[in-house]
Coordinates of C-alpha atoms and ligand atoms in Angstrom, one line a residue:
M1 CA 12.5 -88.8 178.6
N2 CA 10.5 -86.1 176.9
T3 CA 11.9 -82.7 176.5
L4 CA 10.9 -80.5 179.4
A5 CA 10.3 -76.8 179.4
P6 CA 13.5 -75.2 180.7
H7 CA 11.8 -73.7 183.7
L8 CA 10.6 -77.1 184.8
V9 CA 13.9 -78.9 184.7
R10 CA 15.1 -78.2 188.2
P11 CA 13.0 -77.4 191.2
P12 CA 14.1 -74.3 193.2
N13 CA 15.1 -76.3 196.3
S14 CA 17.1 -79.2 194.9
A15 CA 20.5 -77.6 195.7
M16 CA 22.1 -79.8 198.3
D17 CA 25.2 -78.8 200.1
E18 CA 27.1 -80.2 203.1
D19 CA 25.1 -77.9 205.5
A20 CA 21.7 -78.7 204.1
L21 CA 22.6 -82.4 204.3
A22 CA 23.8 -82.2 207.9
R23 CA 20.5 -80.5 208.9
L24 CA 18.4 -83.0 207.1
L25 CA 20.2 -86.0 208.7
L26 CA 19.9 -84.3 212.1
R27 CA 16.2 -83.7 211.6
Y28 CA 15.6 -87.4 211.0
G29 CA 17.9 -88.7 213.7
V30 CA 20.5 -90.2 211.4
G31 CA 23.8 -89.9 213.3
Q32 CA 27.2 -91.6 213.2
G33 CA 25.8 -94.8 214.7
E34 CA 23.0 -95.0 212.1
Q35 CA 25.5 -94.3 209.3
A36 CA 27.8 -97.1 210.5
A37 CA 24.8 -99.5 210.8
V38 CA 23.7 -98.8 207.2
R39 CA 27.3 -99.4 206.0
A40 CA 27.4 -102.6 207.9
F41 CA 24.2 -103.7 206.2
G42 CA 25.9 -102.9 202.8
R43 CA 28.5 -105.4 203.6
I44 CA 26.2 -108.3 204.3
I45 CA 23.9 -107.8 201.3
R46 CA 24.8 -109.0 197.8
A47 CA 25.4 -106.1 195.4
G48 CA 22.3 -105.7 193.2
E49 CA 20.0 -107.7 195.5
L50 CA 18.0 -104.7 196.7
E51 CA 17.8 -103.3 193.2
E52 CA 16.4 -106.6 191.9
A53 CA 13.8 -106.8 194.7
L54 CA 12.7 -103.2 194.1
L55 CA 12.5 -103.4 190.3
S56 CA 10.5 -106.6 190.4
R57 CA 8.2 -105.1 193.0
F58 CA 7.2 -102.4 190.5
D59 CA 7.2 -104.6 187.5
L60 CA 10.1 -102.6 186.2
G61 CA 12.3 -105.6 185.7
E62 CA 13.8 -106.9 182.5
A63 CA 10.4 -107.4 180.9
A64 CA 9.6 -103.7 181.1
V65 CA 12.9 -102.4 179.8
G66 CA 12.3 -99.2 177.9
V67 CA 8.9 -98.6 179.4
E68 CA 9.4 -96.5 182.4
P69 CA 13.1 -95.6 182.2
S70 CA 12.9 -92.7 184.6
L71 CA 11.1 -94.7 187.4
R72 CA 13.5 -97.6 186.7
A73 CA 16.5 -95.3 187.0
F74 CA 15.2 -93.8 190.2
C75 CA 14.6 -97.2 191.8
T76 CA 18.1 -98.4 190.7
E77 CA 19.6 -95.4 192.3
L78 CA 17.5 -95.7 195.5
A79 CA 18.7 -99.3 195.9
R80 CA 22.2 -98.0 196.2
I81 CA 21.3 -96.7 199.6
T82 CA 23.8 -98.9 201.4
E83 CA 26.7 -97.5 199.3
W84 CA 26.0 -94.0 200.3
D85 CA 29.1 -92.3 201.7
F86 CA 26.9 -89.6 203.3
T87 CA 28.1 -86.8 201.1
P88 CA 25.5 -84.7 199.2
A89 CA 26.2 -86.2 195.8
W90 CA 23.9 -89.2 196.1
P91 CA 20.9 -87.5 197.5
A92 CA 21.3 -84.8 194.9
R93 CA 21.3 -87.4 192.2
L94 CA 18.2 -89.0 193.7
V95 CA 16.5 -85.6 193.7
D96 CA 17.3 -85.1 190.0
L97 CA 16.0 -88.5 189.1
W98 CA 12.9 -88.0 191.0
S99 CA 12.3 -84.6 189.4
E100 CA 12.4 -86.3 186.0
C101 CA 9.9 -88.9 187.1
Y102 CA 7.6 -86.3 188.6
L103 CA 7.6 -84.2 185.5
G104 CA 7.0 -87.3 183.4
G105 CA 3.8 -87.7 185.3
A106 CA 4.6 -90.1 188.2
V107 CA 2.4 -89.7 191.2
A108 CA 3.8 -87.7 194.1
E109 CA 3.5 -90.7 196.5
F110 CA 5.8 -92.9 194.4
P111 CA 9.0 -92.2 196.5
F112 CA 7.2 -93.3 199.6
I113 CA 5.9 -96.4 198.0
A114 CA 9.4 -97.2 196.7
I115 CA 11.0 -96.5 200.0
E116 CA 8.5 -98.7 201.8
A117 CA 9.2 -101.5 199.4
L118 CA 12.9 -101.0 199.9
M119 CA 12.5 -101.2 203.7
A120 CA 10.4 -104.4 203.3
S121 CA 13.2 -105.9 201.2
C122 CA 15.8 -104.9 203.7
Q123 CA 13.8 -106.4 206.5
L124 CA 13.2 -109.6 204.6
H125 CA 16.9 -109.9 204.0
L126 CA 17.8 -109.3 207.6
F127 CA 15.3 -111.5 209.3
S128 CA 13.6 -113.6 206.6
D129 CA 11.1 -115.4 208.8
R130 CA 13.1 -115.9 211.9
A131 CA 11.3 -115.1 215.2
M132 CA 14.5 -114.3 217.1
V133 CA 16.6 -111.4 216.0
H134 CA 20.0 -110.0 217.2
R135 CA 20.3 -106.6 218.7
L136 CA 22.6 -105.5 215.9
E137 CA 20.0 -106.5 213.3
L138 CA 17.5 -104.4 215.0
D139 CA 19.8 -101.4 215.1
I140 CA 20.4 -101.8 211.4
L141 CA 16.7 -101.9 210.7
T142 CA 16.1 -98.8 212.8
A143 CA 18.9 -96.9 211.0
L144 CA 17.5 -97.9 207.6
V145 CA 14.0 -96.8 208.6
R146 CA 15.3 -93.4 209.8
L147 CA 17.2 -93.0 206.6
G148 CA 14.0 -94.0 204.7
W149 CA 12.1 -91.3 206.4
C150 CA 14.8 -88.8 205.7
L151 CA 14.8 -89.6 202.0
G152 CA 11.0 -89.5 201.9
G153 CA 11.0 -86.1 203.4
L154 CA 13.6 -84.8 201.0
L155 CA 11.8 -86.1 197.9
S156 CA 8.4 -85.0 198.9
E157 CA 9.7 -81.5 199.2
V158 CA 10.8 -81.8 195.6
S159 CA 7.3 -82.9 194.6
I160 CA 5.8 -80.0 196.4
D161 CA 8.1 -77.6 194.7
H162 CA 7.2 -79.0 191.3
E163 CA 3.5 -78.9 192.0
Q164 CA 3.9 -75.3 192.9
T165 CA 5.7 -74.7 189.6
F166 CA 3.0 -76.4 187.7
R167 CA 0.4 -74.2 189.3
L168 CA 2.4 -71.1 188.4
N169 CA 3.1 -72.1 184.8
A170 CA -0.2 -72.5 183.2
E171 CA 1.6 -73.3 180.0
D172 CA 2.3 -76.9 180.9
G173 CA 0.2 -77.6 183.9
D174 CA -3.4 -76.9 185.1
A175 CA -3.1 -73.9 187.3
V176 CA -5.6 -75.2 189.9
L177 CA -4.9 -78.9 189.9
G178 CA -1.2 -78.9 189.6
I179 CA -1.3 -81.7 187.0
P180 CA -0.3 -81.7 183.4
N181 CA -2.7 -79.9 181.1
R182 CA -4.0 -80.6 177.6
R183 CA -0.9 -79.3 175.9
R184 CA 1.5 -81.4 178.0
F185 CA -0.9 -84.4 177.8
L186 CA -0.2 -84.9 174.1
T187 CA 3.6 -84.8 174.7
L188 CA 3.3 -87.3 177.5
L189 CA 1.0 -89.6 175.5
A190 CA 3.4 -89.5 172.5
D191 CA 6.1 -90.3 174.9
G192 CA 4.3 -93.3 176.4
L193 CA 3.5 -94.6 173.0
S194 CA 7.0 -94.4 171.7
R195 CA 8.2 -96.5 174.6
V196 CA 5.6 -99.3 174.6
A197 CA 7.4 -102.7 174.8
D198 CA 6.4 -105.8 172.9
G199 CA 3.4 -107.5 174.3
Q200 CA 2.4 -104.6 176.4
A201 CA -0.3 -102.0 175.9
V202 CA -0.7 -98.3 176.6
G203 CA -4.2 -97.4 177.8
L204 CA -6.0 -94.1 177.5
L205 CA -9.0 -93.0 179.4
V206 CA -11.1 -89.9 178.9
L207 CA -13.4 -88.9 181.7
D208 CA -16.1 -86.3 181.3
I209 CA -18.5 -84.7 183.8
E210 CA -21.9 -83.3 182.9
W211 CA -22.7 -81.1 185.8
G212 CA -26.2 -80.1 186.7
R213 CA -27.4 -76.5 187.2
S214 CA -26.3 -76.4 190.8
V215 CA -22.6 -76.6 189.7
D216 CA -23.0 -74.0 187.0
V217 CA -24.0 -71.4 189.5
L218 CA -21.1 -72.1 191.9
A219 CA -18.6 -69.4 192.7
M220 CA -15.3 -69.7 191.0
D221 CA -13.4 -70.8 194.1
E222 CA -16.0 -73.3 195.1
R223 CA -15.8 -74.8 191.6
D224 CA -12.0 -75.0 191.9
H225 CA -12.4 -76.8 195.2
L226 CA -14.7 -79.3 193.6
R227 CA -12.3 -79.9 190.7
L228 CA -9.4 -80.3 193.0
A229 CA -11.2 -82.8 195.2
L230 CA -12.2 -84.9 192.1
S231 CA -8.7 -84.8 190.8
D232 CA -7.3 -86.0 194.1
A233 CA -9.9 -88.8 194.3
M234 CA -9.0 -90.0 190.9
R235 CA -5.3 -89.9 191.6
A236 CA -5.9 -92.0 194.7
V237 CA -7.2 -94.9 192.7
L238 CA -4.6 -95.0 190.0
R239 CA -1.4 -96.9 189.9
S240 CA 1.8 -95.0 190.6
N241 CA 2.9 -94.7 187.0
D242 CA -0.5 -93.8 185.6
I243 CA -0.6 -90.2 184.4
L244 CA -3.6 -88.0 185.2
C245 CA -4.0 -84.9 183.1
A246 CA -6.6 -82.1 182.9
L247 CA -8.0 -81.7 179.4
G248 CA -10.5 -79.0 180.3
D249 CA -12.6 -77.7 183.1
D250 CA -14.7 -80.9 183.3
Q251 CA -12.6 -83.3 181.4
W252 CA -9.7 -85.5 182.4
A253 CA -7.4 -88.0 180.7
V254 CA -5.4 -90.8 182.1
I255 CA -2.5 -92.4 180.4
L256 CA -2.0 -96.0 181.5
P257 CA 1.5 -97.0 180.5
A258 CA 3.0 -100.5 180.5
L259 CA -0.2 -102.5 180.8
Q260 CA 0.2 -106.3 180.9
H261 CA -3.5 -106.9 180.4
P262 CA -5.7 -104.6 178.3
A263 CA -8.5 -105.5 180.6
Q264 CA -6.9 -103.1 183.0
V265 CA -8.2 -100.3 180.9
S266 CA -11.8 -101.2 181.6
L267 CA -11.1 -101.7 185.3
A268 CA -9.3 -98.4 185.6
G269 CA -12.1 -96.7 183.8
S270 CA -14.9 -98.1 186.0
K271 CA -12.8 -97.4 189.0
L272 CA -12.2 -93.8 188.0
V273 CA -15.9 -93.1 187.5
D274 CA -16.7 -94.9 190.8
A275 CA -14.1 -92.8 192.7
C276 CA -15.7 -89.6 191.3
E277 CA -19.2 -90.7 192.2
V278 CA -18.2 -91.7 195.7
L279 CA -16.6 -88.4 196.2
R280 CA -19.5 -86.5 194.9
G281 CA -22.0 -88.5 197.0
N282 CA -19.9 -88.1 200.2
N283 CA -18.5 -84.6 199.9
F284 CA -20.8 -82.8 197.5
P285 CA -24.1 -84.4 197.9
G286 CA -25.9 -81.3 196.8
Q287 CA -24.2 -81.2 193.4
R288 CA -25.7 -83.3 190.7
G289 CA -23.5 -84.6 187.9
R290 CA -23.1 -87.5 185.5
F291 CA -19.7 -89.1 185.1
H292 CA -18.8 -91.0 181.9
A293 CA -15.5 -92.4 180.7
G294 CA -14.3 -94.0 177.5
G295 CA -11.2 -96.0 177.0
A296 CA -9.0 -97.4 174.3
W297 CA -5.6 -98.9 174.1
A298 CA -2.6 -99.0 171.9
P299 CA -1.6 -100.7 169.7
E300 CA -4.9 -102.5 169.3
H301 CA -7.1 -99.5 168.7
A302 CA -4.6 -97.0 167.4
A303 CA -0.9 -96.7 167.6
D304 CA -0.5 -92.9 167.3
P305 CA -1.5 -90.3 169.9
L306 CA -4.2 -88.6 168.0
G307 CA -5.7 -91.8 166.8
L308 CA -5.8 -93.1 170.4
V309 CA -7.4 -89.9 171.7
H310 CA -10.0 -90.3 168.9
A311 CA -10.8 -93.9 169.9
A312 CA -11.1 -93.1 173.6
R313 CA -13.4 -90.1 172.8
A314 CA -15.5 -92.3 170.5
A315 CA -15.9 -94.7 173.4
L316 CA -16.8 -91.8 175.7
V317 CA -19.5 -90.7 173.2
A318 CA -20.8 -94.3 173.2
A319 CA -20.9 -94.4 177.0
K320 CA -22.8 -91.2 177.2
A321 CA -25.3 -92.3 174.5
S322 CA -26.0 -95.6 176.3
G323 CA -26.0 -94.0 179.8
R324 CA -23.2 -96.4 180.9
A325 CA -20.5 -95.2 183.2
F326 CA -17.7 -96.6 181.1
D327 CA -17.3 -97.9 177.5
L328 CA -14.3 -99.4 175.8
Y329 CA -13.6 -98.5 172.2
C330 CA -15.0 -101.0 169.8
S331 CA -15.3 -100.4 166.1
E332 CA -18.3 -102.6 165.9
T333 CA -20.1 -101.1 168.9
A334 CA -22.5 -99.2 166.8
A335 CA -23.2 -102.1 164.4
R336 CA -23.6 -104.5 167.3
S337 CA -25.9 -102.4 169.3
H338 CA -28.3 -102.2 166.3
G339 CA -27.9 -105.7 165.0
D340 CA -28.3 -107.4 168.3
A341 CA -31.5 -106.1 169.6
G342 CA -32.7 -109.6 168.6
F343 CA -30.1 -111.2 171.0
E344 CA -31.2 -109.0 173.8
S345 CA -34.9 -110.0 173.6
E346 CA -33.8 -113.7 173.2
V347 CA -31.8 -113.5 176.4
A348 CA -34.6 -111.9 178.3
R349 CA -37.0 -114.6 177.1
A350 CA -34.6 -117.3 178.0
L351 CA -34.2 -116.1 181.5
E352 CA -38.0 -115.9 181.9
A353 CA -38.6 -119.3 180.4
R354 CA -35.8 -120.8 182.7
Q355 CA -33.8 -122.0 179.7
F356 CA -30.4 -121.3 181.3
Q357 CA -28.4 -124.0 183.0
L358 CA -25.7 -124.2 185.5
H359 CA -22.7 -126.3 184.8
L360 CA -20.2 -127.3 187.4
Q361 CA -16.5 -127.1 187.2
P362 CA -14.5 -129.1 189.8
Q363 CA -12.2 -127.4 192.3
V364 CA -9.5 -129.7 193.7
E365 CA -7.3 -129.5 196.7
L366 CA -3.6 -129.3 196.1
P367 CA -1.5 -131.3 196.1
S368 CA -3.8 -134.2 196.7
R369 CA -6.2 -133.4 193.8
R370 CA -9.1 -134.4 196.0
L371 CA -12.4 -132.8 194.9
V372 CA -13.5 -130.2 197.4
G373 CA -15.8 -127.9 195.5
A374 CA -17.4 -126.8 192.3
E375 CA -18.0 -123.5 190.6
A376 CA -21.4 -123.0 189.1
L377 CA -21.1 -121.4 185.6
L378 CA -23.9 -120.2 183.5
R379 CA -24.7 -122.0 180.2
W380 CA -27.3 -121.3 177.6
R381 CA -27.8 -123.3 174.5
R382 CA -29.4 -121.1 171.8
E383 CA -31.8 -122.8 169.4
G384 CA -29.7 -124.2 166.6
R385 CA -26.7 -122.0 167.5
G386 CA -24.7 -123.8 170.2
F387 CA -23.7 -122.3 173.5
A388 CA -23.7 -118.5 173.9
S389 CA -20.8 -116.9 175.7
P390 CA -21.5 -116.2 179.3
P391 CA -19.9 -112.7 179.2
D392 CA -22.2 -111.8 176.3
I393 CA -25.3 -113.0 178.1
L394 CA -24.3 -111.2 181.3
Q395 CA -23.6 -108.0 179.4
V396 CA -27.1 -108.0 178.0
L397 CA -28.7 -108.8 181.3
E398 CA -26.8 -106.0 182.9
R399 CA -27.9 -103.6 180.2
I400 CA -31.5 -104.5 180.4
G401 CA -31.5 -104.5 184.2
L402 CA -32.1 -108.2 184.8
M403 CA -28.9 -109.0 186.7
A404 CA -30.6 -109.3 190.1
E405 CA -33.1 -111.7 188.7
L406 CA -30.3 -113.8 187.2
S407 CA -28.5 -113.9 190.5
R408 CA -31.6 -115.1 192.4
W409 CA -32.1 -117.8 189.8
V410 CA -28.5 -118.9 190.1
I411 CA -28.7 -119.1 193.9
Q412 CA -31.9 -121.2 193.6
Q413 CA -30.2 -123.5 191.1
A414 CA -27.1 -123.8 193.3
A415 CA -29.2 -124.8 196.3
Q416 CA -30.8 -127.4 194.2
V417 CA -27.4 -128.6 192.9
L418 CA -26.2 -128.9 196.5
A419 CA -29.2 -131.0 197.4
T420 CA -28.6 -133.3 194.4
L421 CA -24.9 -133.7 195.2
A422 CA -25.7 -134.5 198.8
A423 CA -28.2 -137.1 197.7
A424 CA -25.4 -138.7 195.6
G425 CA -23.1 -138.6 198.6
C426 CA -20.9 -135.9 197.2
E427 CA -20.5 -133.4 200.0
V428 CA -18.7 -130.5 198.4
A429 CA -19.1 -126.8 198.4
V430 CA -20.6 -124.9 195.4
S431 CA -19.4 -121.4 194.4
V432 CA -21.7 -119.0 192.6
N433 CA -20.8 -115.8 190.9
L434 CA -22.5 -112.6 192.1
V435 CA -22.2 -109.0 190.9
A436 CA -21.9 -105.6 192.6
E437 CA -25.5 -104.9 192.2
D438 CA -26.4 -107.9 194.3
L439 CA -24.8 -106.3 197.3
K440 CA -27.3 -103.5 197.1
D441 CA -30.2 -105.8 197.5
P442 CA -30.9 -105.8 201.3
E443 CA -33.2 -108.8 201.0
L444 CA -30.6 -111.1 199.3
P445 CA -29.2 -112.6 202.5
L446 CA -32.7 -113.6 203.6
F447 CA -33.5 -115.0 200.1
I448 CA -30.4 -117.1 200.4
R449 CA -31.3 -118.4 203.8
Q450 CA -34.9 -119.3 202.7
T451 CA -33.7 -120.9 199.5
C452 CA -31.2 -123.1 201.5
E453 CA -34.0 -124.0 203.9
T454 CA -36.3 -124.9 201.1
W455 CA -33.7 -127.3 199.6
R456 CA -32.5 -128.4 203.1
V457 CA -28.9 -127.6 202.4
Q458 CA -26.4 -125.9 204.6
E459 CA -25.7 -122.3 203.7
S460 CA -22.1 -122.8 204.7
R461 CA -21.7 -125.0 201.6
M462 CA -22.2 -122.0 199.4
C463 CA -19.5 -119.7 198.4
F464 CA -20.1 -116.3 196.8
E465 CA -17.6 -115.1 194.3
L466 CA -17.3 -111.4 193.6
T467 CA -14.8 -109.5 191.6
E468 CA -12.8 -106.6 192.9
G469 CA -15.1 -104.3 190.8
G470 CA -18.0 -106.0 192.5
L471 CA -16.7 -105.5 196.0
V472 CA -16.0 -101.9 195.6
S473 CA -19.3 -100.7 194.5
R474 CA -20.5 -97.2 193.6
D475 CA -21.2 -96.4 197.3
G476 CA -17.7 -97.2 198.4
M477 CA -16.8 -100.4 200.2
S478 CA -19.7 -102.6 200.7
A479 CA -18.2 -104.4 203.7
R480 CA -21.4 -104.3 205.7
N481 CA -23.4 -105.9 202.9
L482 CA -20.7 -108.5 202.5
E483 CA -20.9 -109.4 206.1
A484 CA -24.6 -109.8 205.7
L485 CA -24.0 -112.4 203.0
R486 CA -21.7 -114.3 205.4
V487 CA -24.1 -114.3 208.3
G488 CA -25.6 -117.6 207.3
G489 CA -22.2 -119.2 207.2
G490 CA -21.6 -118.9 203.4
R491 CA -18.1 -118.1 202.3
L492 CA -16.9 -115.2 200.2
A493 CA -14.3 -115.3 197.5
L494 CA -12.5 -112.4 195.7
D495 CA -12.7 -113.4 192.1
D496 CA -10.4 -112.6 189.2
F497 CA -7.7 -111.4 191.6
G498 CA -4.7 -109.9 189.8
T499 CA -6.5 -108.5 186.8
G500 CA -7.5 -105.3 188.3
Y501 CA -5.8 -102.8 190.3
S502 CA -5.9 -105.5 193.0
S503 CA -4.9 -103.8 196.1
M504 CA -3.5 -105.8 198.9
D505 CA -5.5 -103.5 201.0
Y506 CA -8.7 -105.2 200.1
L507 CA -7.4 -108.4 201.5
R508 CA -6.8 -106.8 204.8
R509 CA -10.1 -104.8 204.9
L510 CA -12.7 -107.0 203.3
P511 CA -14.3 -109.9 205.0
V512 CA -13.3 -112.4 202.3
D513 CA -12.4 -116.1 202.9
E514 CA -10.7 -117.0 199.7
L515 CA -8.9 -115.4 196.8
K516 CA -9.1 -116.6 193.3
L517 CA -6.1 -115.9 191.2
D518 CA -7.2 -115.1 187.7
K519 CA -6.3 -117.4 184.9
S520 CA -4.5 -114.7 183.0
F521 CA -2.0 -114.7 185.8
V522 CA -1.9 -118.4 186.4
E523 CA -1.2 -119.3 182.8
R524 CA 2.0 -117.2 182.9
I525 CA 3.6 -118.6 185.9
T526 CA 5.5 -121.2 183.9
I527 CA 6.5 -118.6 181.3
T528 CA 8.2 -115.7 183.1
D529 CA 10.0 -115.5 186.4
N530 CA 8.4 -112.1 187.0
D531 CA 4.8 -113.4 186.9
R532 CA 5.8 -116.4 188.9
A533 CA 7.2 -114.1 191.6
I534 CA 4.1 -112.0 191.7
V535 CA 1.8 -114.9 192.0
E536 CA 4.0 -116.4 194.7
L537 CA 3.9 -113.1 196.6
M538 CA 0.1 -113.0 196.3
V539 CA -0.2 -116.5 197.7
R540 CA 2.1 -115.6 200.6
I541 CA 0.2 -112.4 201.4
A542 CA -3.2 -114.1 201.1
H543 CA -2.0 -116.7 203.6
T544 CA -0.8 -114.0 205.9
F545 CA -4.4 -112.7 206.0
G546 CA -5.7 -116.2 206.6
L547 CA -7.2 -116.5 203.1
E548 CA -7.3 -119.7 201.0
V549 CA -5.9 -119.3 197.5
V550 CA -7.6 -120.9 194.5
A551 CA -5.8 -120.9 191.2
E552 CA -8.1 -120.6 188.1
G553 CA -7.4 -121.8 184.6
V554 CA -4.9 -124.5 185.5
E555 CA -4.4 -126.3 182.1
D556 CA -1.2 -128.3 182.5
A557 CA 0.8 -130.3 185.0
A558 CA 3.7 -127.9 184.9
T559 CA 1.5 -125.1 186.1
E560 CA 0.1 -127.3 188.8
A561 CA 3.7 -128.3 189.9
V562 CA 4.6 -124.6 190.3
L563 CA 1.4 -123.9 192.3
N564 CA 2.2 -126.9 194.6
E565 CA 5.6 -125.4 195.2
M566 CA 4.0 -122.1 196.1
G567 CA 1.7 -123.7 198.6
C568 CA -1.5 -122.8 196.7
D569 CA -4.5 -124.4 198.4
R570 CA -6.8 -125.3 195.5
A571 CA -7.0 -125.4 191.7
Q572 CA -9.6 -125.3 189.0
G573 CA -9.1 -125.7 185.3
Y574 CA -9.1 -127.9 182.2
L575 CA -6.3 -130.0 183.6
Y576 CA -9.0 -131.5 185.9
A577 CA -12.2 -130.9 184.0
P578 CA -14.2 -128.2 182.3
A579 CA -17.6 -127.2 183.6
M580 CA -20.0 -130.1 183.1
P581 CA -23.8 -130.7 183.5
I582 CA -24.5 -132.0 187.0
E583 CA -25.0 -135.7 186.0
Q584 CA -21.7 -135.7 184.2
F585 CA -20.1 -134.0 187.2
I586 CA -21.3 -136.7 189.6
A587 CA -20.2 -139.4 187.2
W588 CA -16.7 -137.7 187.0
W589 CA -16.5 -137.6 190.8
K590 CA -17.5 -141.2 191.2
S591 CA -15.0 -142.5 188.7
R592 CA -12.2 -140.6 190.3
R593 CA -13.3 -141.7 193.8
D594 CA -13.4 -145.3 192.6
A595 CA -10.0 -144.9 191.0
L596 CA -8.6 -143.5 194.2
V597 CA -10.1 -146.2 196.3
G598 CA -8.7 -148.7 193.8
T599 CA -5.2 -147.4 194.4
E600 CA -5.6 -147.3 198.1
T601 CA -6.7 -150.9 198.6
P602 CA -4.0 -153.4 198.0
Ligands
C2E701 P1 -14.9 -116.6 186.0 O1 -15.7 -116.4 187.2 O2 -13.5 -116.2 186.0 O3 -15.0 -118.1 185.6 C1 -14.0 -118.9 185.1 C2 -14.0 -119.0 183.6 O4 -12.9 -119.7 183.2 C3 -15.2 -119.8 183.1 O5 -15.6 -119.3 181.8 C4 -14.5 -121.2 182.9 O6 -15.2 -122.0 182.0 C5 -13.2 -120.8 182.4 N1 -12.2 -121.8 182.6 C6 -12.1 -122.7 183.6 N2 -11.0 -123.5 183.5 C7 -10.3 -123.0 182.5 C8 -9.0 -123.3 181.9 O7 -8.3 -124.2 182.4 N3 -8.6 -122.6 180.9 C9 -9.3 -121.5 180.4 N4 -8.8 -120.8 179.4 N5 -10.5 -121.2 180.9 C10 -11.0 -121.9 181.9 P2 -17.1 -119.1 181.4 O8 -17.9 -120.2 181.9 O9 -17.1 -118.7 180.0 O10 -17.5 -117.8 182.3 C11 -17.0 -116.5 182.0 C12 -17.3 -115.6 183.1 O11 -18.7 -115.3 183.1 C13 -17.0 -116.1 184.5 O12 -15.6 -115.8 184.8 C14 -17.9 -115.2 185.3 O13 -17.3 -114.0 185.6 C15 -19.1 -115.0 184.5 N6 -20.2 -116.0 184.9 C16 -20.3 -117.3 184.5 N7 -21.5 -117.8 185.1 C17 -22.0 -116.8 185.9 C18 -23.2 -116.6 186.7 O14 -23.9 -117.6 186.9 N8 -23.4 -115.4 187.3 C19 -22.6 -114.4 187.1 N9 -22.8 -113.2 187.7 N10 -21.4 -114.5 186.3 C20 -21.2 -115.6 185.7
CA702 CA1 -15.8 -117.0 189.3
CA703 CA1 -11.4 -115.3 186.0

């Protein structure tokens, strides 16, 4: 842990004596009976079991050793809940550990999140999935929940005290926002970088706001109110161990420790800007402002704090120059943006001249491997240069504002594909990829319906894939527009699940039918137990919400076997086939069908 300023080491209220403890327990209804129940639970649970469950829940397990020692230590201690002898020593230790986490930049909600996770583990252990429970088990659960509330109350007081201290000590914290300031930011960043584990990344985002005149003329307290609201909105979309710092009046930084996938930097960056814009639009509609963010990650872009700050700022400058909300550091950005003006016009011409194609990648049902669908993927063969990468094409189309046109073209092609497949007797669904912008087009649902009518295909055989970033658009949740897409019977899939800040909350709130596990997750399930457990949990939760789960990027039989065990519904990947032109796809389907028929008939 970093060295803390002496006045920040201990919050004023952490002293815990017998009396204080007795009052606390009383306030939350933890009496003798509850204490006995918790001890009884301690005897039926294997030592270390809760700890394991909790650490893996936060990705703080073996793989992350040395990354977040303070959060890890806190969770480890919290998991000893069943060993508590109800003397003040244990809660006092918990308070100290939490102080350390809080001062290291953990979000104030973390204890609640951890306690909730702990309760979920206890419940799972007590009941697993039994429908009938014993009275005693219920008593134990009630006691644990009361105790959970009690600890939550205690720890949140600690956070409030610290926040207060931050406000009073402008030396380390921003006096208005109660978060670390520029000075402390560099210490925290250096700290995060010194702890990065092998194979992991530390991300850095810098966010800057260019306010219009209307904000310049605000009174001081109104401006503080605006900053505070923005700061809270940003904090709300970050992970619990991301650290939000105030660099200046209109500039913030976020340290993203222990990233498994550097792609999370971009996702967090876009999410941060979105959160600010949504807040401005909803709560401060009269204030004009432009939000930009730049991101970089260690060790790829720089391994030292100043270098990383420099890279993130360079990305911020690039974002401002291009008018984009977010940019990731790229040493060639400048070079590429000049050199590839040619590519840009080539792409625009290709779209206009209808030179793009859709290839189909099979989706099979598990475990039968029966063909049930296909994802339509964009392909463009450049004159004499082979296929261009779809992400490169899409980036250009987005930049020059032709995304909506591409999506309409893709939908038309997909309808045509469905008609061709039906004519060949291949009655499967076709998935198309859409983007956030498409949800803003109020005419799109009508366009889809008319296109399907033209090609005489059922809309219910189309599935629209949107990424998490696409679903949570600038104007907040686009649930209504999503519903409109489904009116004709088409399905909705949440694409690339697992890469972003995928919140289980989306699964509950958004009207989606299926969830696509990103290949970056799928490819790891045979490598680490941790990844496997996470994917398994995702499958289970998706099923709880009635969603079908499709695994992307399945490349080998071992991965497929694990997916089968987890009860994953469908799979897609090179193990079955890559994306193919439609004629080849039909031929592939026929040969497999014939092979299957061959094995079925004696
Ligand atoms: P995505 O939606 O995640 O699509 C899956 C990508 O994984 C495809 O890359 C596919 O070719 C690739 N893939 C499939 N199986 C495997 C496997 O077993 N191993 C590995 N390593 N990769 C596999 P592709 O075609 O390069 O497309 C990249 C991304 O471009 C897509 O990611 C999608 O986000 C976007 N995209 C493609 N076509 C369209 C389109 O028509 N419209 C829009 N809006 N986006 C598209
Ligand atoms: Ca997709
Ligand atoms: Ca993907």
